PDB file of C-alpha atoms in Angstrom:
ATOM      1  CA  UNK I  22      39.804 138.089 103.780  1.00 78.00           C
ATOM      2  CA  UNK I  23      38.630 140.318 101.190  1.00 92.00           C
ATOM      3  CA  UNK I  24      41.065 139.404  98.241  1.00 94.00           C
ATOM      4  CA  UNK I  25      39.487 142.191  96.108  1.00 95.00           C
ATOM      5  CA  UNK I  26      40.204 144.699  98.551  1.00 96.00           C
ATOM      6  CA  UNK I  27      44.135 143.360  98.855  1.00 97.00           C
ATOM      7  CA  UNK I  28      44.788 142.786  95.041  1.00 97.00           C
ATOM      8  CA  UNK I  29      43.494 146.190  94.452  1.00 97.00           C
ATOM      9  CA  UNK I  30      46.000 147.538  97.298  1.00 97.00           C
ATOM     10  CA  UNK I  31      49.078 145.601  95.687  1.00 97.00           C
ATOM     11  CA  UNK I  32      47.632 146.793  92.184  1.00 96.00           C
ATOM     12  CA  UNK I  33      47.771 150.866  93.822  1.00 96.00           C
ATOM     13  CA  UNK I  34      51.128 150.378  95.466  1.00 97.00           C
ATOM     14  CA  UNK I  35      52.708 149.142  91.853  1.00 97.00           C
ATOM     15  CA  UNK I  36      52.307 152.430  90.978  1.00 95.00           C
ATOM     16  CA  UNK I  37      52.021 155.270  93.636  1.00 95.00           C
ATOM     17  CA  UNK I  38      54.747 157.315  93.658  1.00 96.00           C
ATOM     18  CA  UNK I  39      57.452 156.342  96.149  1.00 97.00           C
ATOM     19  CA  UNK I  40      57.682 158.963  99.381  1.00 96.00           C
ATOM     20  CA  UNK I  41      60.943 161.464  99.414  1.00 94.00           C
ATOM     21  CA  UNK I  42      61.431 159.909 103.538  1.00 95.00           C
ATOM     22  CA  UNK I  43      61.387 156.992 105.525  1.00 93.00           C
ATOM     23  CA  UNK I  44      57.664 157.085 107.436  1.00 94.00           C
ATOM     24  CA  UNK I  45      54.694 155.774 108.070  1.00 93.00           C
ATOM     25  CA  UNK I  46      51.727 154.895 105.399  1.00 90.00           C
ATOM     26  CA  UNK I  47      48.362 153.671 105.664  1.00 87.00           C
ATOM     27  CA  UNK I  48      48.581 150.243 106.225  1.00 89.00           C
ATOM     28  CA  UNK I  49      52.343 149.896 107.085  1.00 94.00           C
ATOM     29  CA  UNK I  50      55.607 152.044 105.869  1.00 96.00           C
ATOM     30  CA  UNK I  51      57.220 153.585 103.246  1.00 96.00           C
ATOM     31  CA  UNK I  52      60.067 155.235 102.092  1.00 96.00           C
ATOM     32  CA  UNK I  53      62.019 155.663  98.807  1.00 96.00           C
ATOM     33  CA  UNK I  54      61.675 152.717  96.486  1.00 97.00           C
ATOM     34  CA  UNK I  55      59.582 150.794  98.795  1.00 97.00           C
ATOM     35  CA  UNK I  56      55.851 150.159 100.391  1.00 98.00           C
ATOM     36  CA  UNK I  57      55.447 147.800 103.510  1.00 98.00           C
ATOM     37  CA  UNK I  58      51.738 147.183 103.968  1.00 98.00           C
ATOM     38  CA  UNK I  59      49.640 144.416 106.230  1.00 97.00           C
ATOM     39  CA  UNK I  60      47.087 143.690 104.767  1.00 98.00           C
ATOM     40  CA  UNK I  61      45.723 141.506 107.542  1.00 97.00           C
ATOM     41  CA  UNK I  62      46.897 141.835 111.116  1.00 96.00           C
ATOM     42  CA  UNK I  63      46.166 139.737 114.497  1.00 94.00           C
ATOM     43  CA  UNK I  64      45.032 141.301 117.586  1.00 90.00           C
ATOM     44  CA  UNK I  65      46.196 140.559 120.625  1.00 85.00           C
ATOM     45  CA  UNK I  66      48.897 137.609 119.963  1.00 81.00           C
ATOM     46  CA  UNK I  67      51.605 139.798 120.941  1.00 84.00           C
ATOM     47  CA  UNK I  68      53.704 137.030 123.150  1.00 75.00           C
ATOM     48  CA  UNK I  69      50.463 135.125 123.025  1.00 71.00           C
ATOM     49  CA  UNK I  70      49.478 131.507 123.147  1.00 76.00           C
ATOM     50  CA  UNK I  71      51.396 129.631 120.860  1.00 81.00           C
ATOM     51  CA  UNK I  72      48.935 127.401 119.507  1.00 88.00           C
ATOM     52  CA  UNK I  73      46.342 130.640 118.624  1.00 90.00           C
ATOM     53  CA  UNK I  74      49.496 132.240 117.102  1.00 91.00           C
ATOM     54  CA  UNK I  75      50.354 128.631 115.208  1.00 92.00           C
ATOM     55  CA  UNK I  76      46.136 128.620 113.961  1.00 94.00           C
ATOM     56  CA  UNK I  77      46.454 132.397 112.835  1.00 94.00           C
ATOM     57  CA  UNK I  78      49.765 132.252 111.095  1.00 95.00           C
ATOM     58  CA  UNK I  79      48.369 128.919 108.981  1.00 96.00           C
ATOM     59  CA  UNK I  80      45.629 130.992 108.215  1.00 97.00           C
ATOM     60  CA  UNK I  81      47.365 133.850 106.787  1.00 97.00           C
ATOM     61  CA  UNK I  82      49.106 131.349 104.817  1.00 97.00           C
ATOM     62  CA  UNK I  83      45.858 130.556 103.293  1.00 97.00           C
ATOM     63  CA  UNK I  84      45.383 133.633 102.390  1.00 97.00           C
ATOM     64  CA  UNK I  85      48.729 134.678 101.387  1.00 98.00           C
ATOM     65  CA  UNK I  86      48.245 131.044  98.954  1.00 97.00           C
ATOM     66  CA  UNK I  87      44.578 132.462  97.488  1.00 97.00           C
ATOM     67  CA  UNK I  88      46.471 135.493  96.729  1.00 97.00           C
ATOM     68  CA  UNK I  89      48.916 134.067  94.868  1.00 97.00           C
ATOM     69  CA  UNK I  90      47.104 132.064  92.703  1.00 97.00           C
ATOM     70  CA  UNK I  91      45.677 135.720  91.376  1.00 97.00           C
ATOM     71  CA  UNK I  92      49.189 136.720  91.144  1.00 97.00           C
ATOM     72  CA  UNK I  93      50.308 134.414  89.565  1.00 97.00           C
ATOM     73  CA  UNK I  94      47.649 134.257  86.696  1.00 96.00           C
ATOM     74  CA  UNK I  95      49.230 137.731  86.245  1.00 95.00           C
ATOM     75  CA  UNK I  96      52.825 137.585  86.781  1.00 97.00           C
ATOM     76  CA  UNK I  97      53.482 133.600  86.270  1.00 96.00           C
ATOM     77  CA  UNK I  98      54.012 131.137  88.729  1.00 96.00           C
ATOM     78  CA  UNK I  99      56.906 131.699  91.419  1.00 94.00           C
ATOM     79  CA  UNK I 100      58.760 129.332  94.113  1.00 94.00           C
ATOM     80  CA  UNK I 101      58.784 129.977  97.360  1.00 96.00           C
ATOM     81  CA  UNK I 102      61.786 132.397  98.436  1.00 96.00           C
ATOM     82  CA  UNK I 103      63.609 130.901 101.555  1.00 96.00           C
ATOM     83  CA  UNK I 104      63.781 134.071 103.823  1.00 97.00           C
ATOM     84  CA  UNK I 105      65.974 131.706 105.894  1.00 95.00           C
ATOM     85  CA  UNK I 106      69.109 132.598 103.328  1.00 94.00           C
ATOM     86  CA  UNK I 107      68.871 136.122 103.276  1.00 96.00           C
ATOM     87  CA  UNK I 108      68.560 136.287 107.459  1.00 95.00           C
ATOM     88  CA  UNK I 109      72.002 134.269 107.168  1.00 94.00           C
ATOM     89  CA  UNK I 110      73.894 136.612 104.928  1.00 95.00           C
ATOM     90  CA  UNK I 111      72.629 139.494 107.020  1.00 93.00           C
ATOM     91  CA  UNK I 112      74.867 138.157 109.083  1.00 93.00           C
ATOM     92  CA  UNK I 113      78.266 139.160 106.335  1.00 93.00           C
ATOM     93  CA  UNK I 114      76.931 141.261 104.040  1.00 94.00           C
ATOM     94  CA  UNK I 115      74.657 144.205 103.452  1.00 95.00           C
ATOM     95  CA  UNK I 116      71.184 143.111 102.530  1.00 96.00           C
ATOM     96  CA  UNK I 117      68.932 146.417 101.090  1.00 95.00           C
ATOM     97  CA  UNK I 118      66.062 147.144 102.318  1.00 95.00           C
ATOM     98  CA  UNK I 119      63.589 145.879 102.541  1.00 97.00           C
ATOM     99  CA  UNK I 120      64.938 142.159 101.961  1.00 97.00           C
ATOM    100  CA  UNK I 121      66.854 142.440 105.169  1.00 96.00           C
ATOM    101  CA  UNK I 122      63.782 143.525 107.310  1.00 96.00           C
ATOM    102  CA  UNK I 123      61.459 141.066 105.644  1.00 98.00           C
ATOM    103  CA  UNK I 124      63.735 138.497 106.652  1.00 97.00           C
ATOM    104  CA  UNK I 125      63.652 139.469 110.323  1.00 97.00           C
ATOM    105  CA  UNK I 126      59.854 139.324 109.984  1.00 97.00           C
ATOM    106  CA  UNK I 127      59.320 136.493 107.975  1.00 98.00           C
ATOM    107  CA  UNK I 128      60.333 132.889 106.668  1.00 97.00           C
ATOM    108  CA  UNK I 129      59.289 132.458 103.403  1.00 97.00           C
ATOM    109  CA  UNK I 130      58.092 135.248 100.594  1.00 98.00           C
ATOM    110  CA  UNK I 131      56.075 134.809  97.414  1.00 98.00           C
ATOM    111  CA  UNK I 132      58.155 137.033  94.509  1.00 97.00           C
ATOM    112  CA  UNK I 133      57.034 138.481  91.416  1.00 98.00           C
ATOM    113  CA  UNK I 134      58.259 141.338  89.351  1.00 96.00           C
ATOM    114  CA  UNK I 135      54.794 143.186  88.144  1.00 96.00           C
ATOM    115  CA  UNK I 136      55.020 143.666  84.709  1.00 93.00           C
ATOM    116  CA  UNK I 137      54.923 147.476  83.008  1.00 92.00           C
ATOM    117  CA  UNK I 138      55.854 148.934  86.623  1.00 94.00           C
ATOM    118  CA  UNK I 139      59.936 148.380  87.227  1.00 93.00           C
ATOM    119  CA  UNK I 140      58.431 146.926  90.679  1.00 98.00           C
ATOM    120  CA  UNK I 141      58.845 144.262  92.693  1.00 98.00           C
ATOM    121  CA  UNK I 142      56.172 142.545  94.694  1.00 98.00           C
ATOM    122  CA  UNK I 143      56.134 140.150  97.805  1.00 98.00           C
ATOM    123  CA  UNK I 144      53.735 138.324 100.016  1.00 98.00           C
ATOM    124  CA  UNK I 145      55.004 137.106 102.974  1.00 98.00           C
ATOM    125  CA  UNK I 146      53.248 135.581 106.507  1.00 98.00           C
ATOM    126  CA  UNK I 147      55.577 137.659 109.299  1.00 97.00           C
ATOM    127  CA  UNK I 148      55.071 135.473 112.167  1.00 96.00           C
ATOM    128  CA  UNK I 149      59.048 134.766 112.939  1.00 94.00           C
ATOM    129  CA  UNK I 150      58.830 137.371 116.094  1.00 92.00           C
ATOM    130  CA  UNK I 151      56.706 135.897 118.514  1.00 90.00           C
ATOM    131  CA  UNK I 152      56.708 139.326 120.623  1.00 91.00           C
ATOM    132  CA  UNK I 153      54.807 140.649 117.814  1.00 93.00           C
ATOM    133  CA  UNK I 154      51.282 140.410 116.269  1.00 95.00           C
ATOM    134  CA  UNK I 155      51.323 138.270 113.238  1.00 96.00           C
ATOM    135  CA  UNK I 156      50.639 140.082 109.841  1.00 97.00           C
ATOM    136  CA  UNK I 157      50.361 139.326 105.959  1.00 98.00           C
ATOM    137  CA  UNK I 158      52.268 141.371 104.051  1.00 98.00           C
ATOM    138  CA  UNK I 159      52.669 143.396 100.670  1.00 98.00           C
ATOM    139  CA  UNK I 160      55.768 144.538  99.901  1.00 98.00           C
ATOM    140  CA  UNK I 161      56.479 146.879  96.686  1.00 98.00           C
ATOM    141  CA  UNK I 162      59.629 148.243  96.223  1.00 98.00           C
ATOM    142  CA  UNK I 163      61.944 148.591  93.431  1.00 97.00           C
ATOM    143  CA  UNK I 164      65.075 147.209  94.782  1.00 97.00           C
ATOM    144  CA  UNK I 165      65.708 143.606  93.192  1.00 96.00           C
ATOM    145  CA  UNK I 166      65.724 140.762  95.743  1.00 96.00           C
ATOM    146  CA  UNK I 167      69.382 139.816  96.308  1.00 94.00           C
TER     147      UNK I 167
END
């Protein structure tokens, strides 16, 4: 993991200017008020062997961790969000996006709100859909979490 490479990523999406459409982006997704990035991805876990996808998922969790701690020497320290919660009240209530998809796609999320930008920033290990690959994430967006 090159955390450079990533905080430098997180530190370009606080302040590119959101796209006019839903679409893709380098790295991930985008669309109005929001940025979905991975900024690692497995290979080849798709429906894979649980205990390579259990080894890969605690180490993105590493490196989600390691890039917290430079987070949060910028933003403050932060709790883990339960993702859990927010999956449940999709259930009754309309979640925006992209809380409601990051919940489908992950467990827990790291939360900050970057300072000078009106932004919101996430880091979160999506490993919950085991038909997928596993992938750390960056999300940017400026819709508050709910």
């Amino acid at each position: 993991m090159d955390i450079a490479r990533h905080i430098a990523v997180i530190d370009e999406l606080c302040f590119r200017p959101f796209p006019a459409e839903h679409g893709p982006s380098p790295g991930g997704t985008a669309g109005p008020g929001c940025f979905v990035v991975a900024l690692e991805s497995s290979h080849g876990l798709r429906g894979g062997d649980g205990a390579e996808r259990a080894l890969t998922s605690g180490q993105y969790e590493k490196d989600r961790d390691a890039l917290c701690e430079r987070l949060a020497a910028r933003w403050g320290e932060t709790d883990p969000w339960n993702l859990q919660t927010v999956l449940l009240r999709t259930e009754g209530e309309e979640i925006p996006e992209p809380w409601g998809a990051l919940s489908a796609r992950a467990r827990v999320a790291y939360l900050w709100e970057a300072r000078g930008t009106a932004r919101w920033v996430a880091l979160a290990v999506a490993d919950r859909d085991e038909t997928d690959e596993i992938q750390l994430l960056a999300v940017v967006t400026d819709e508050p979490p709910p």
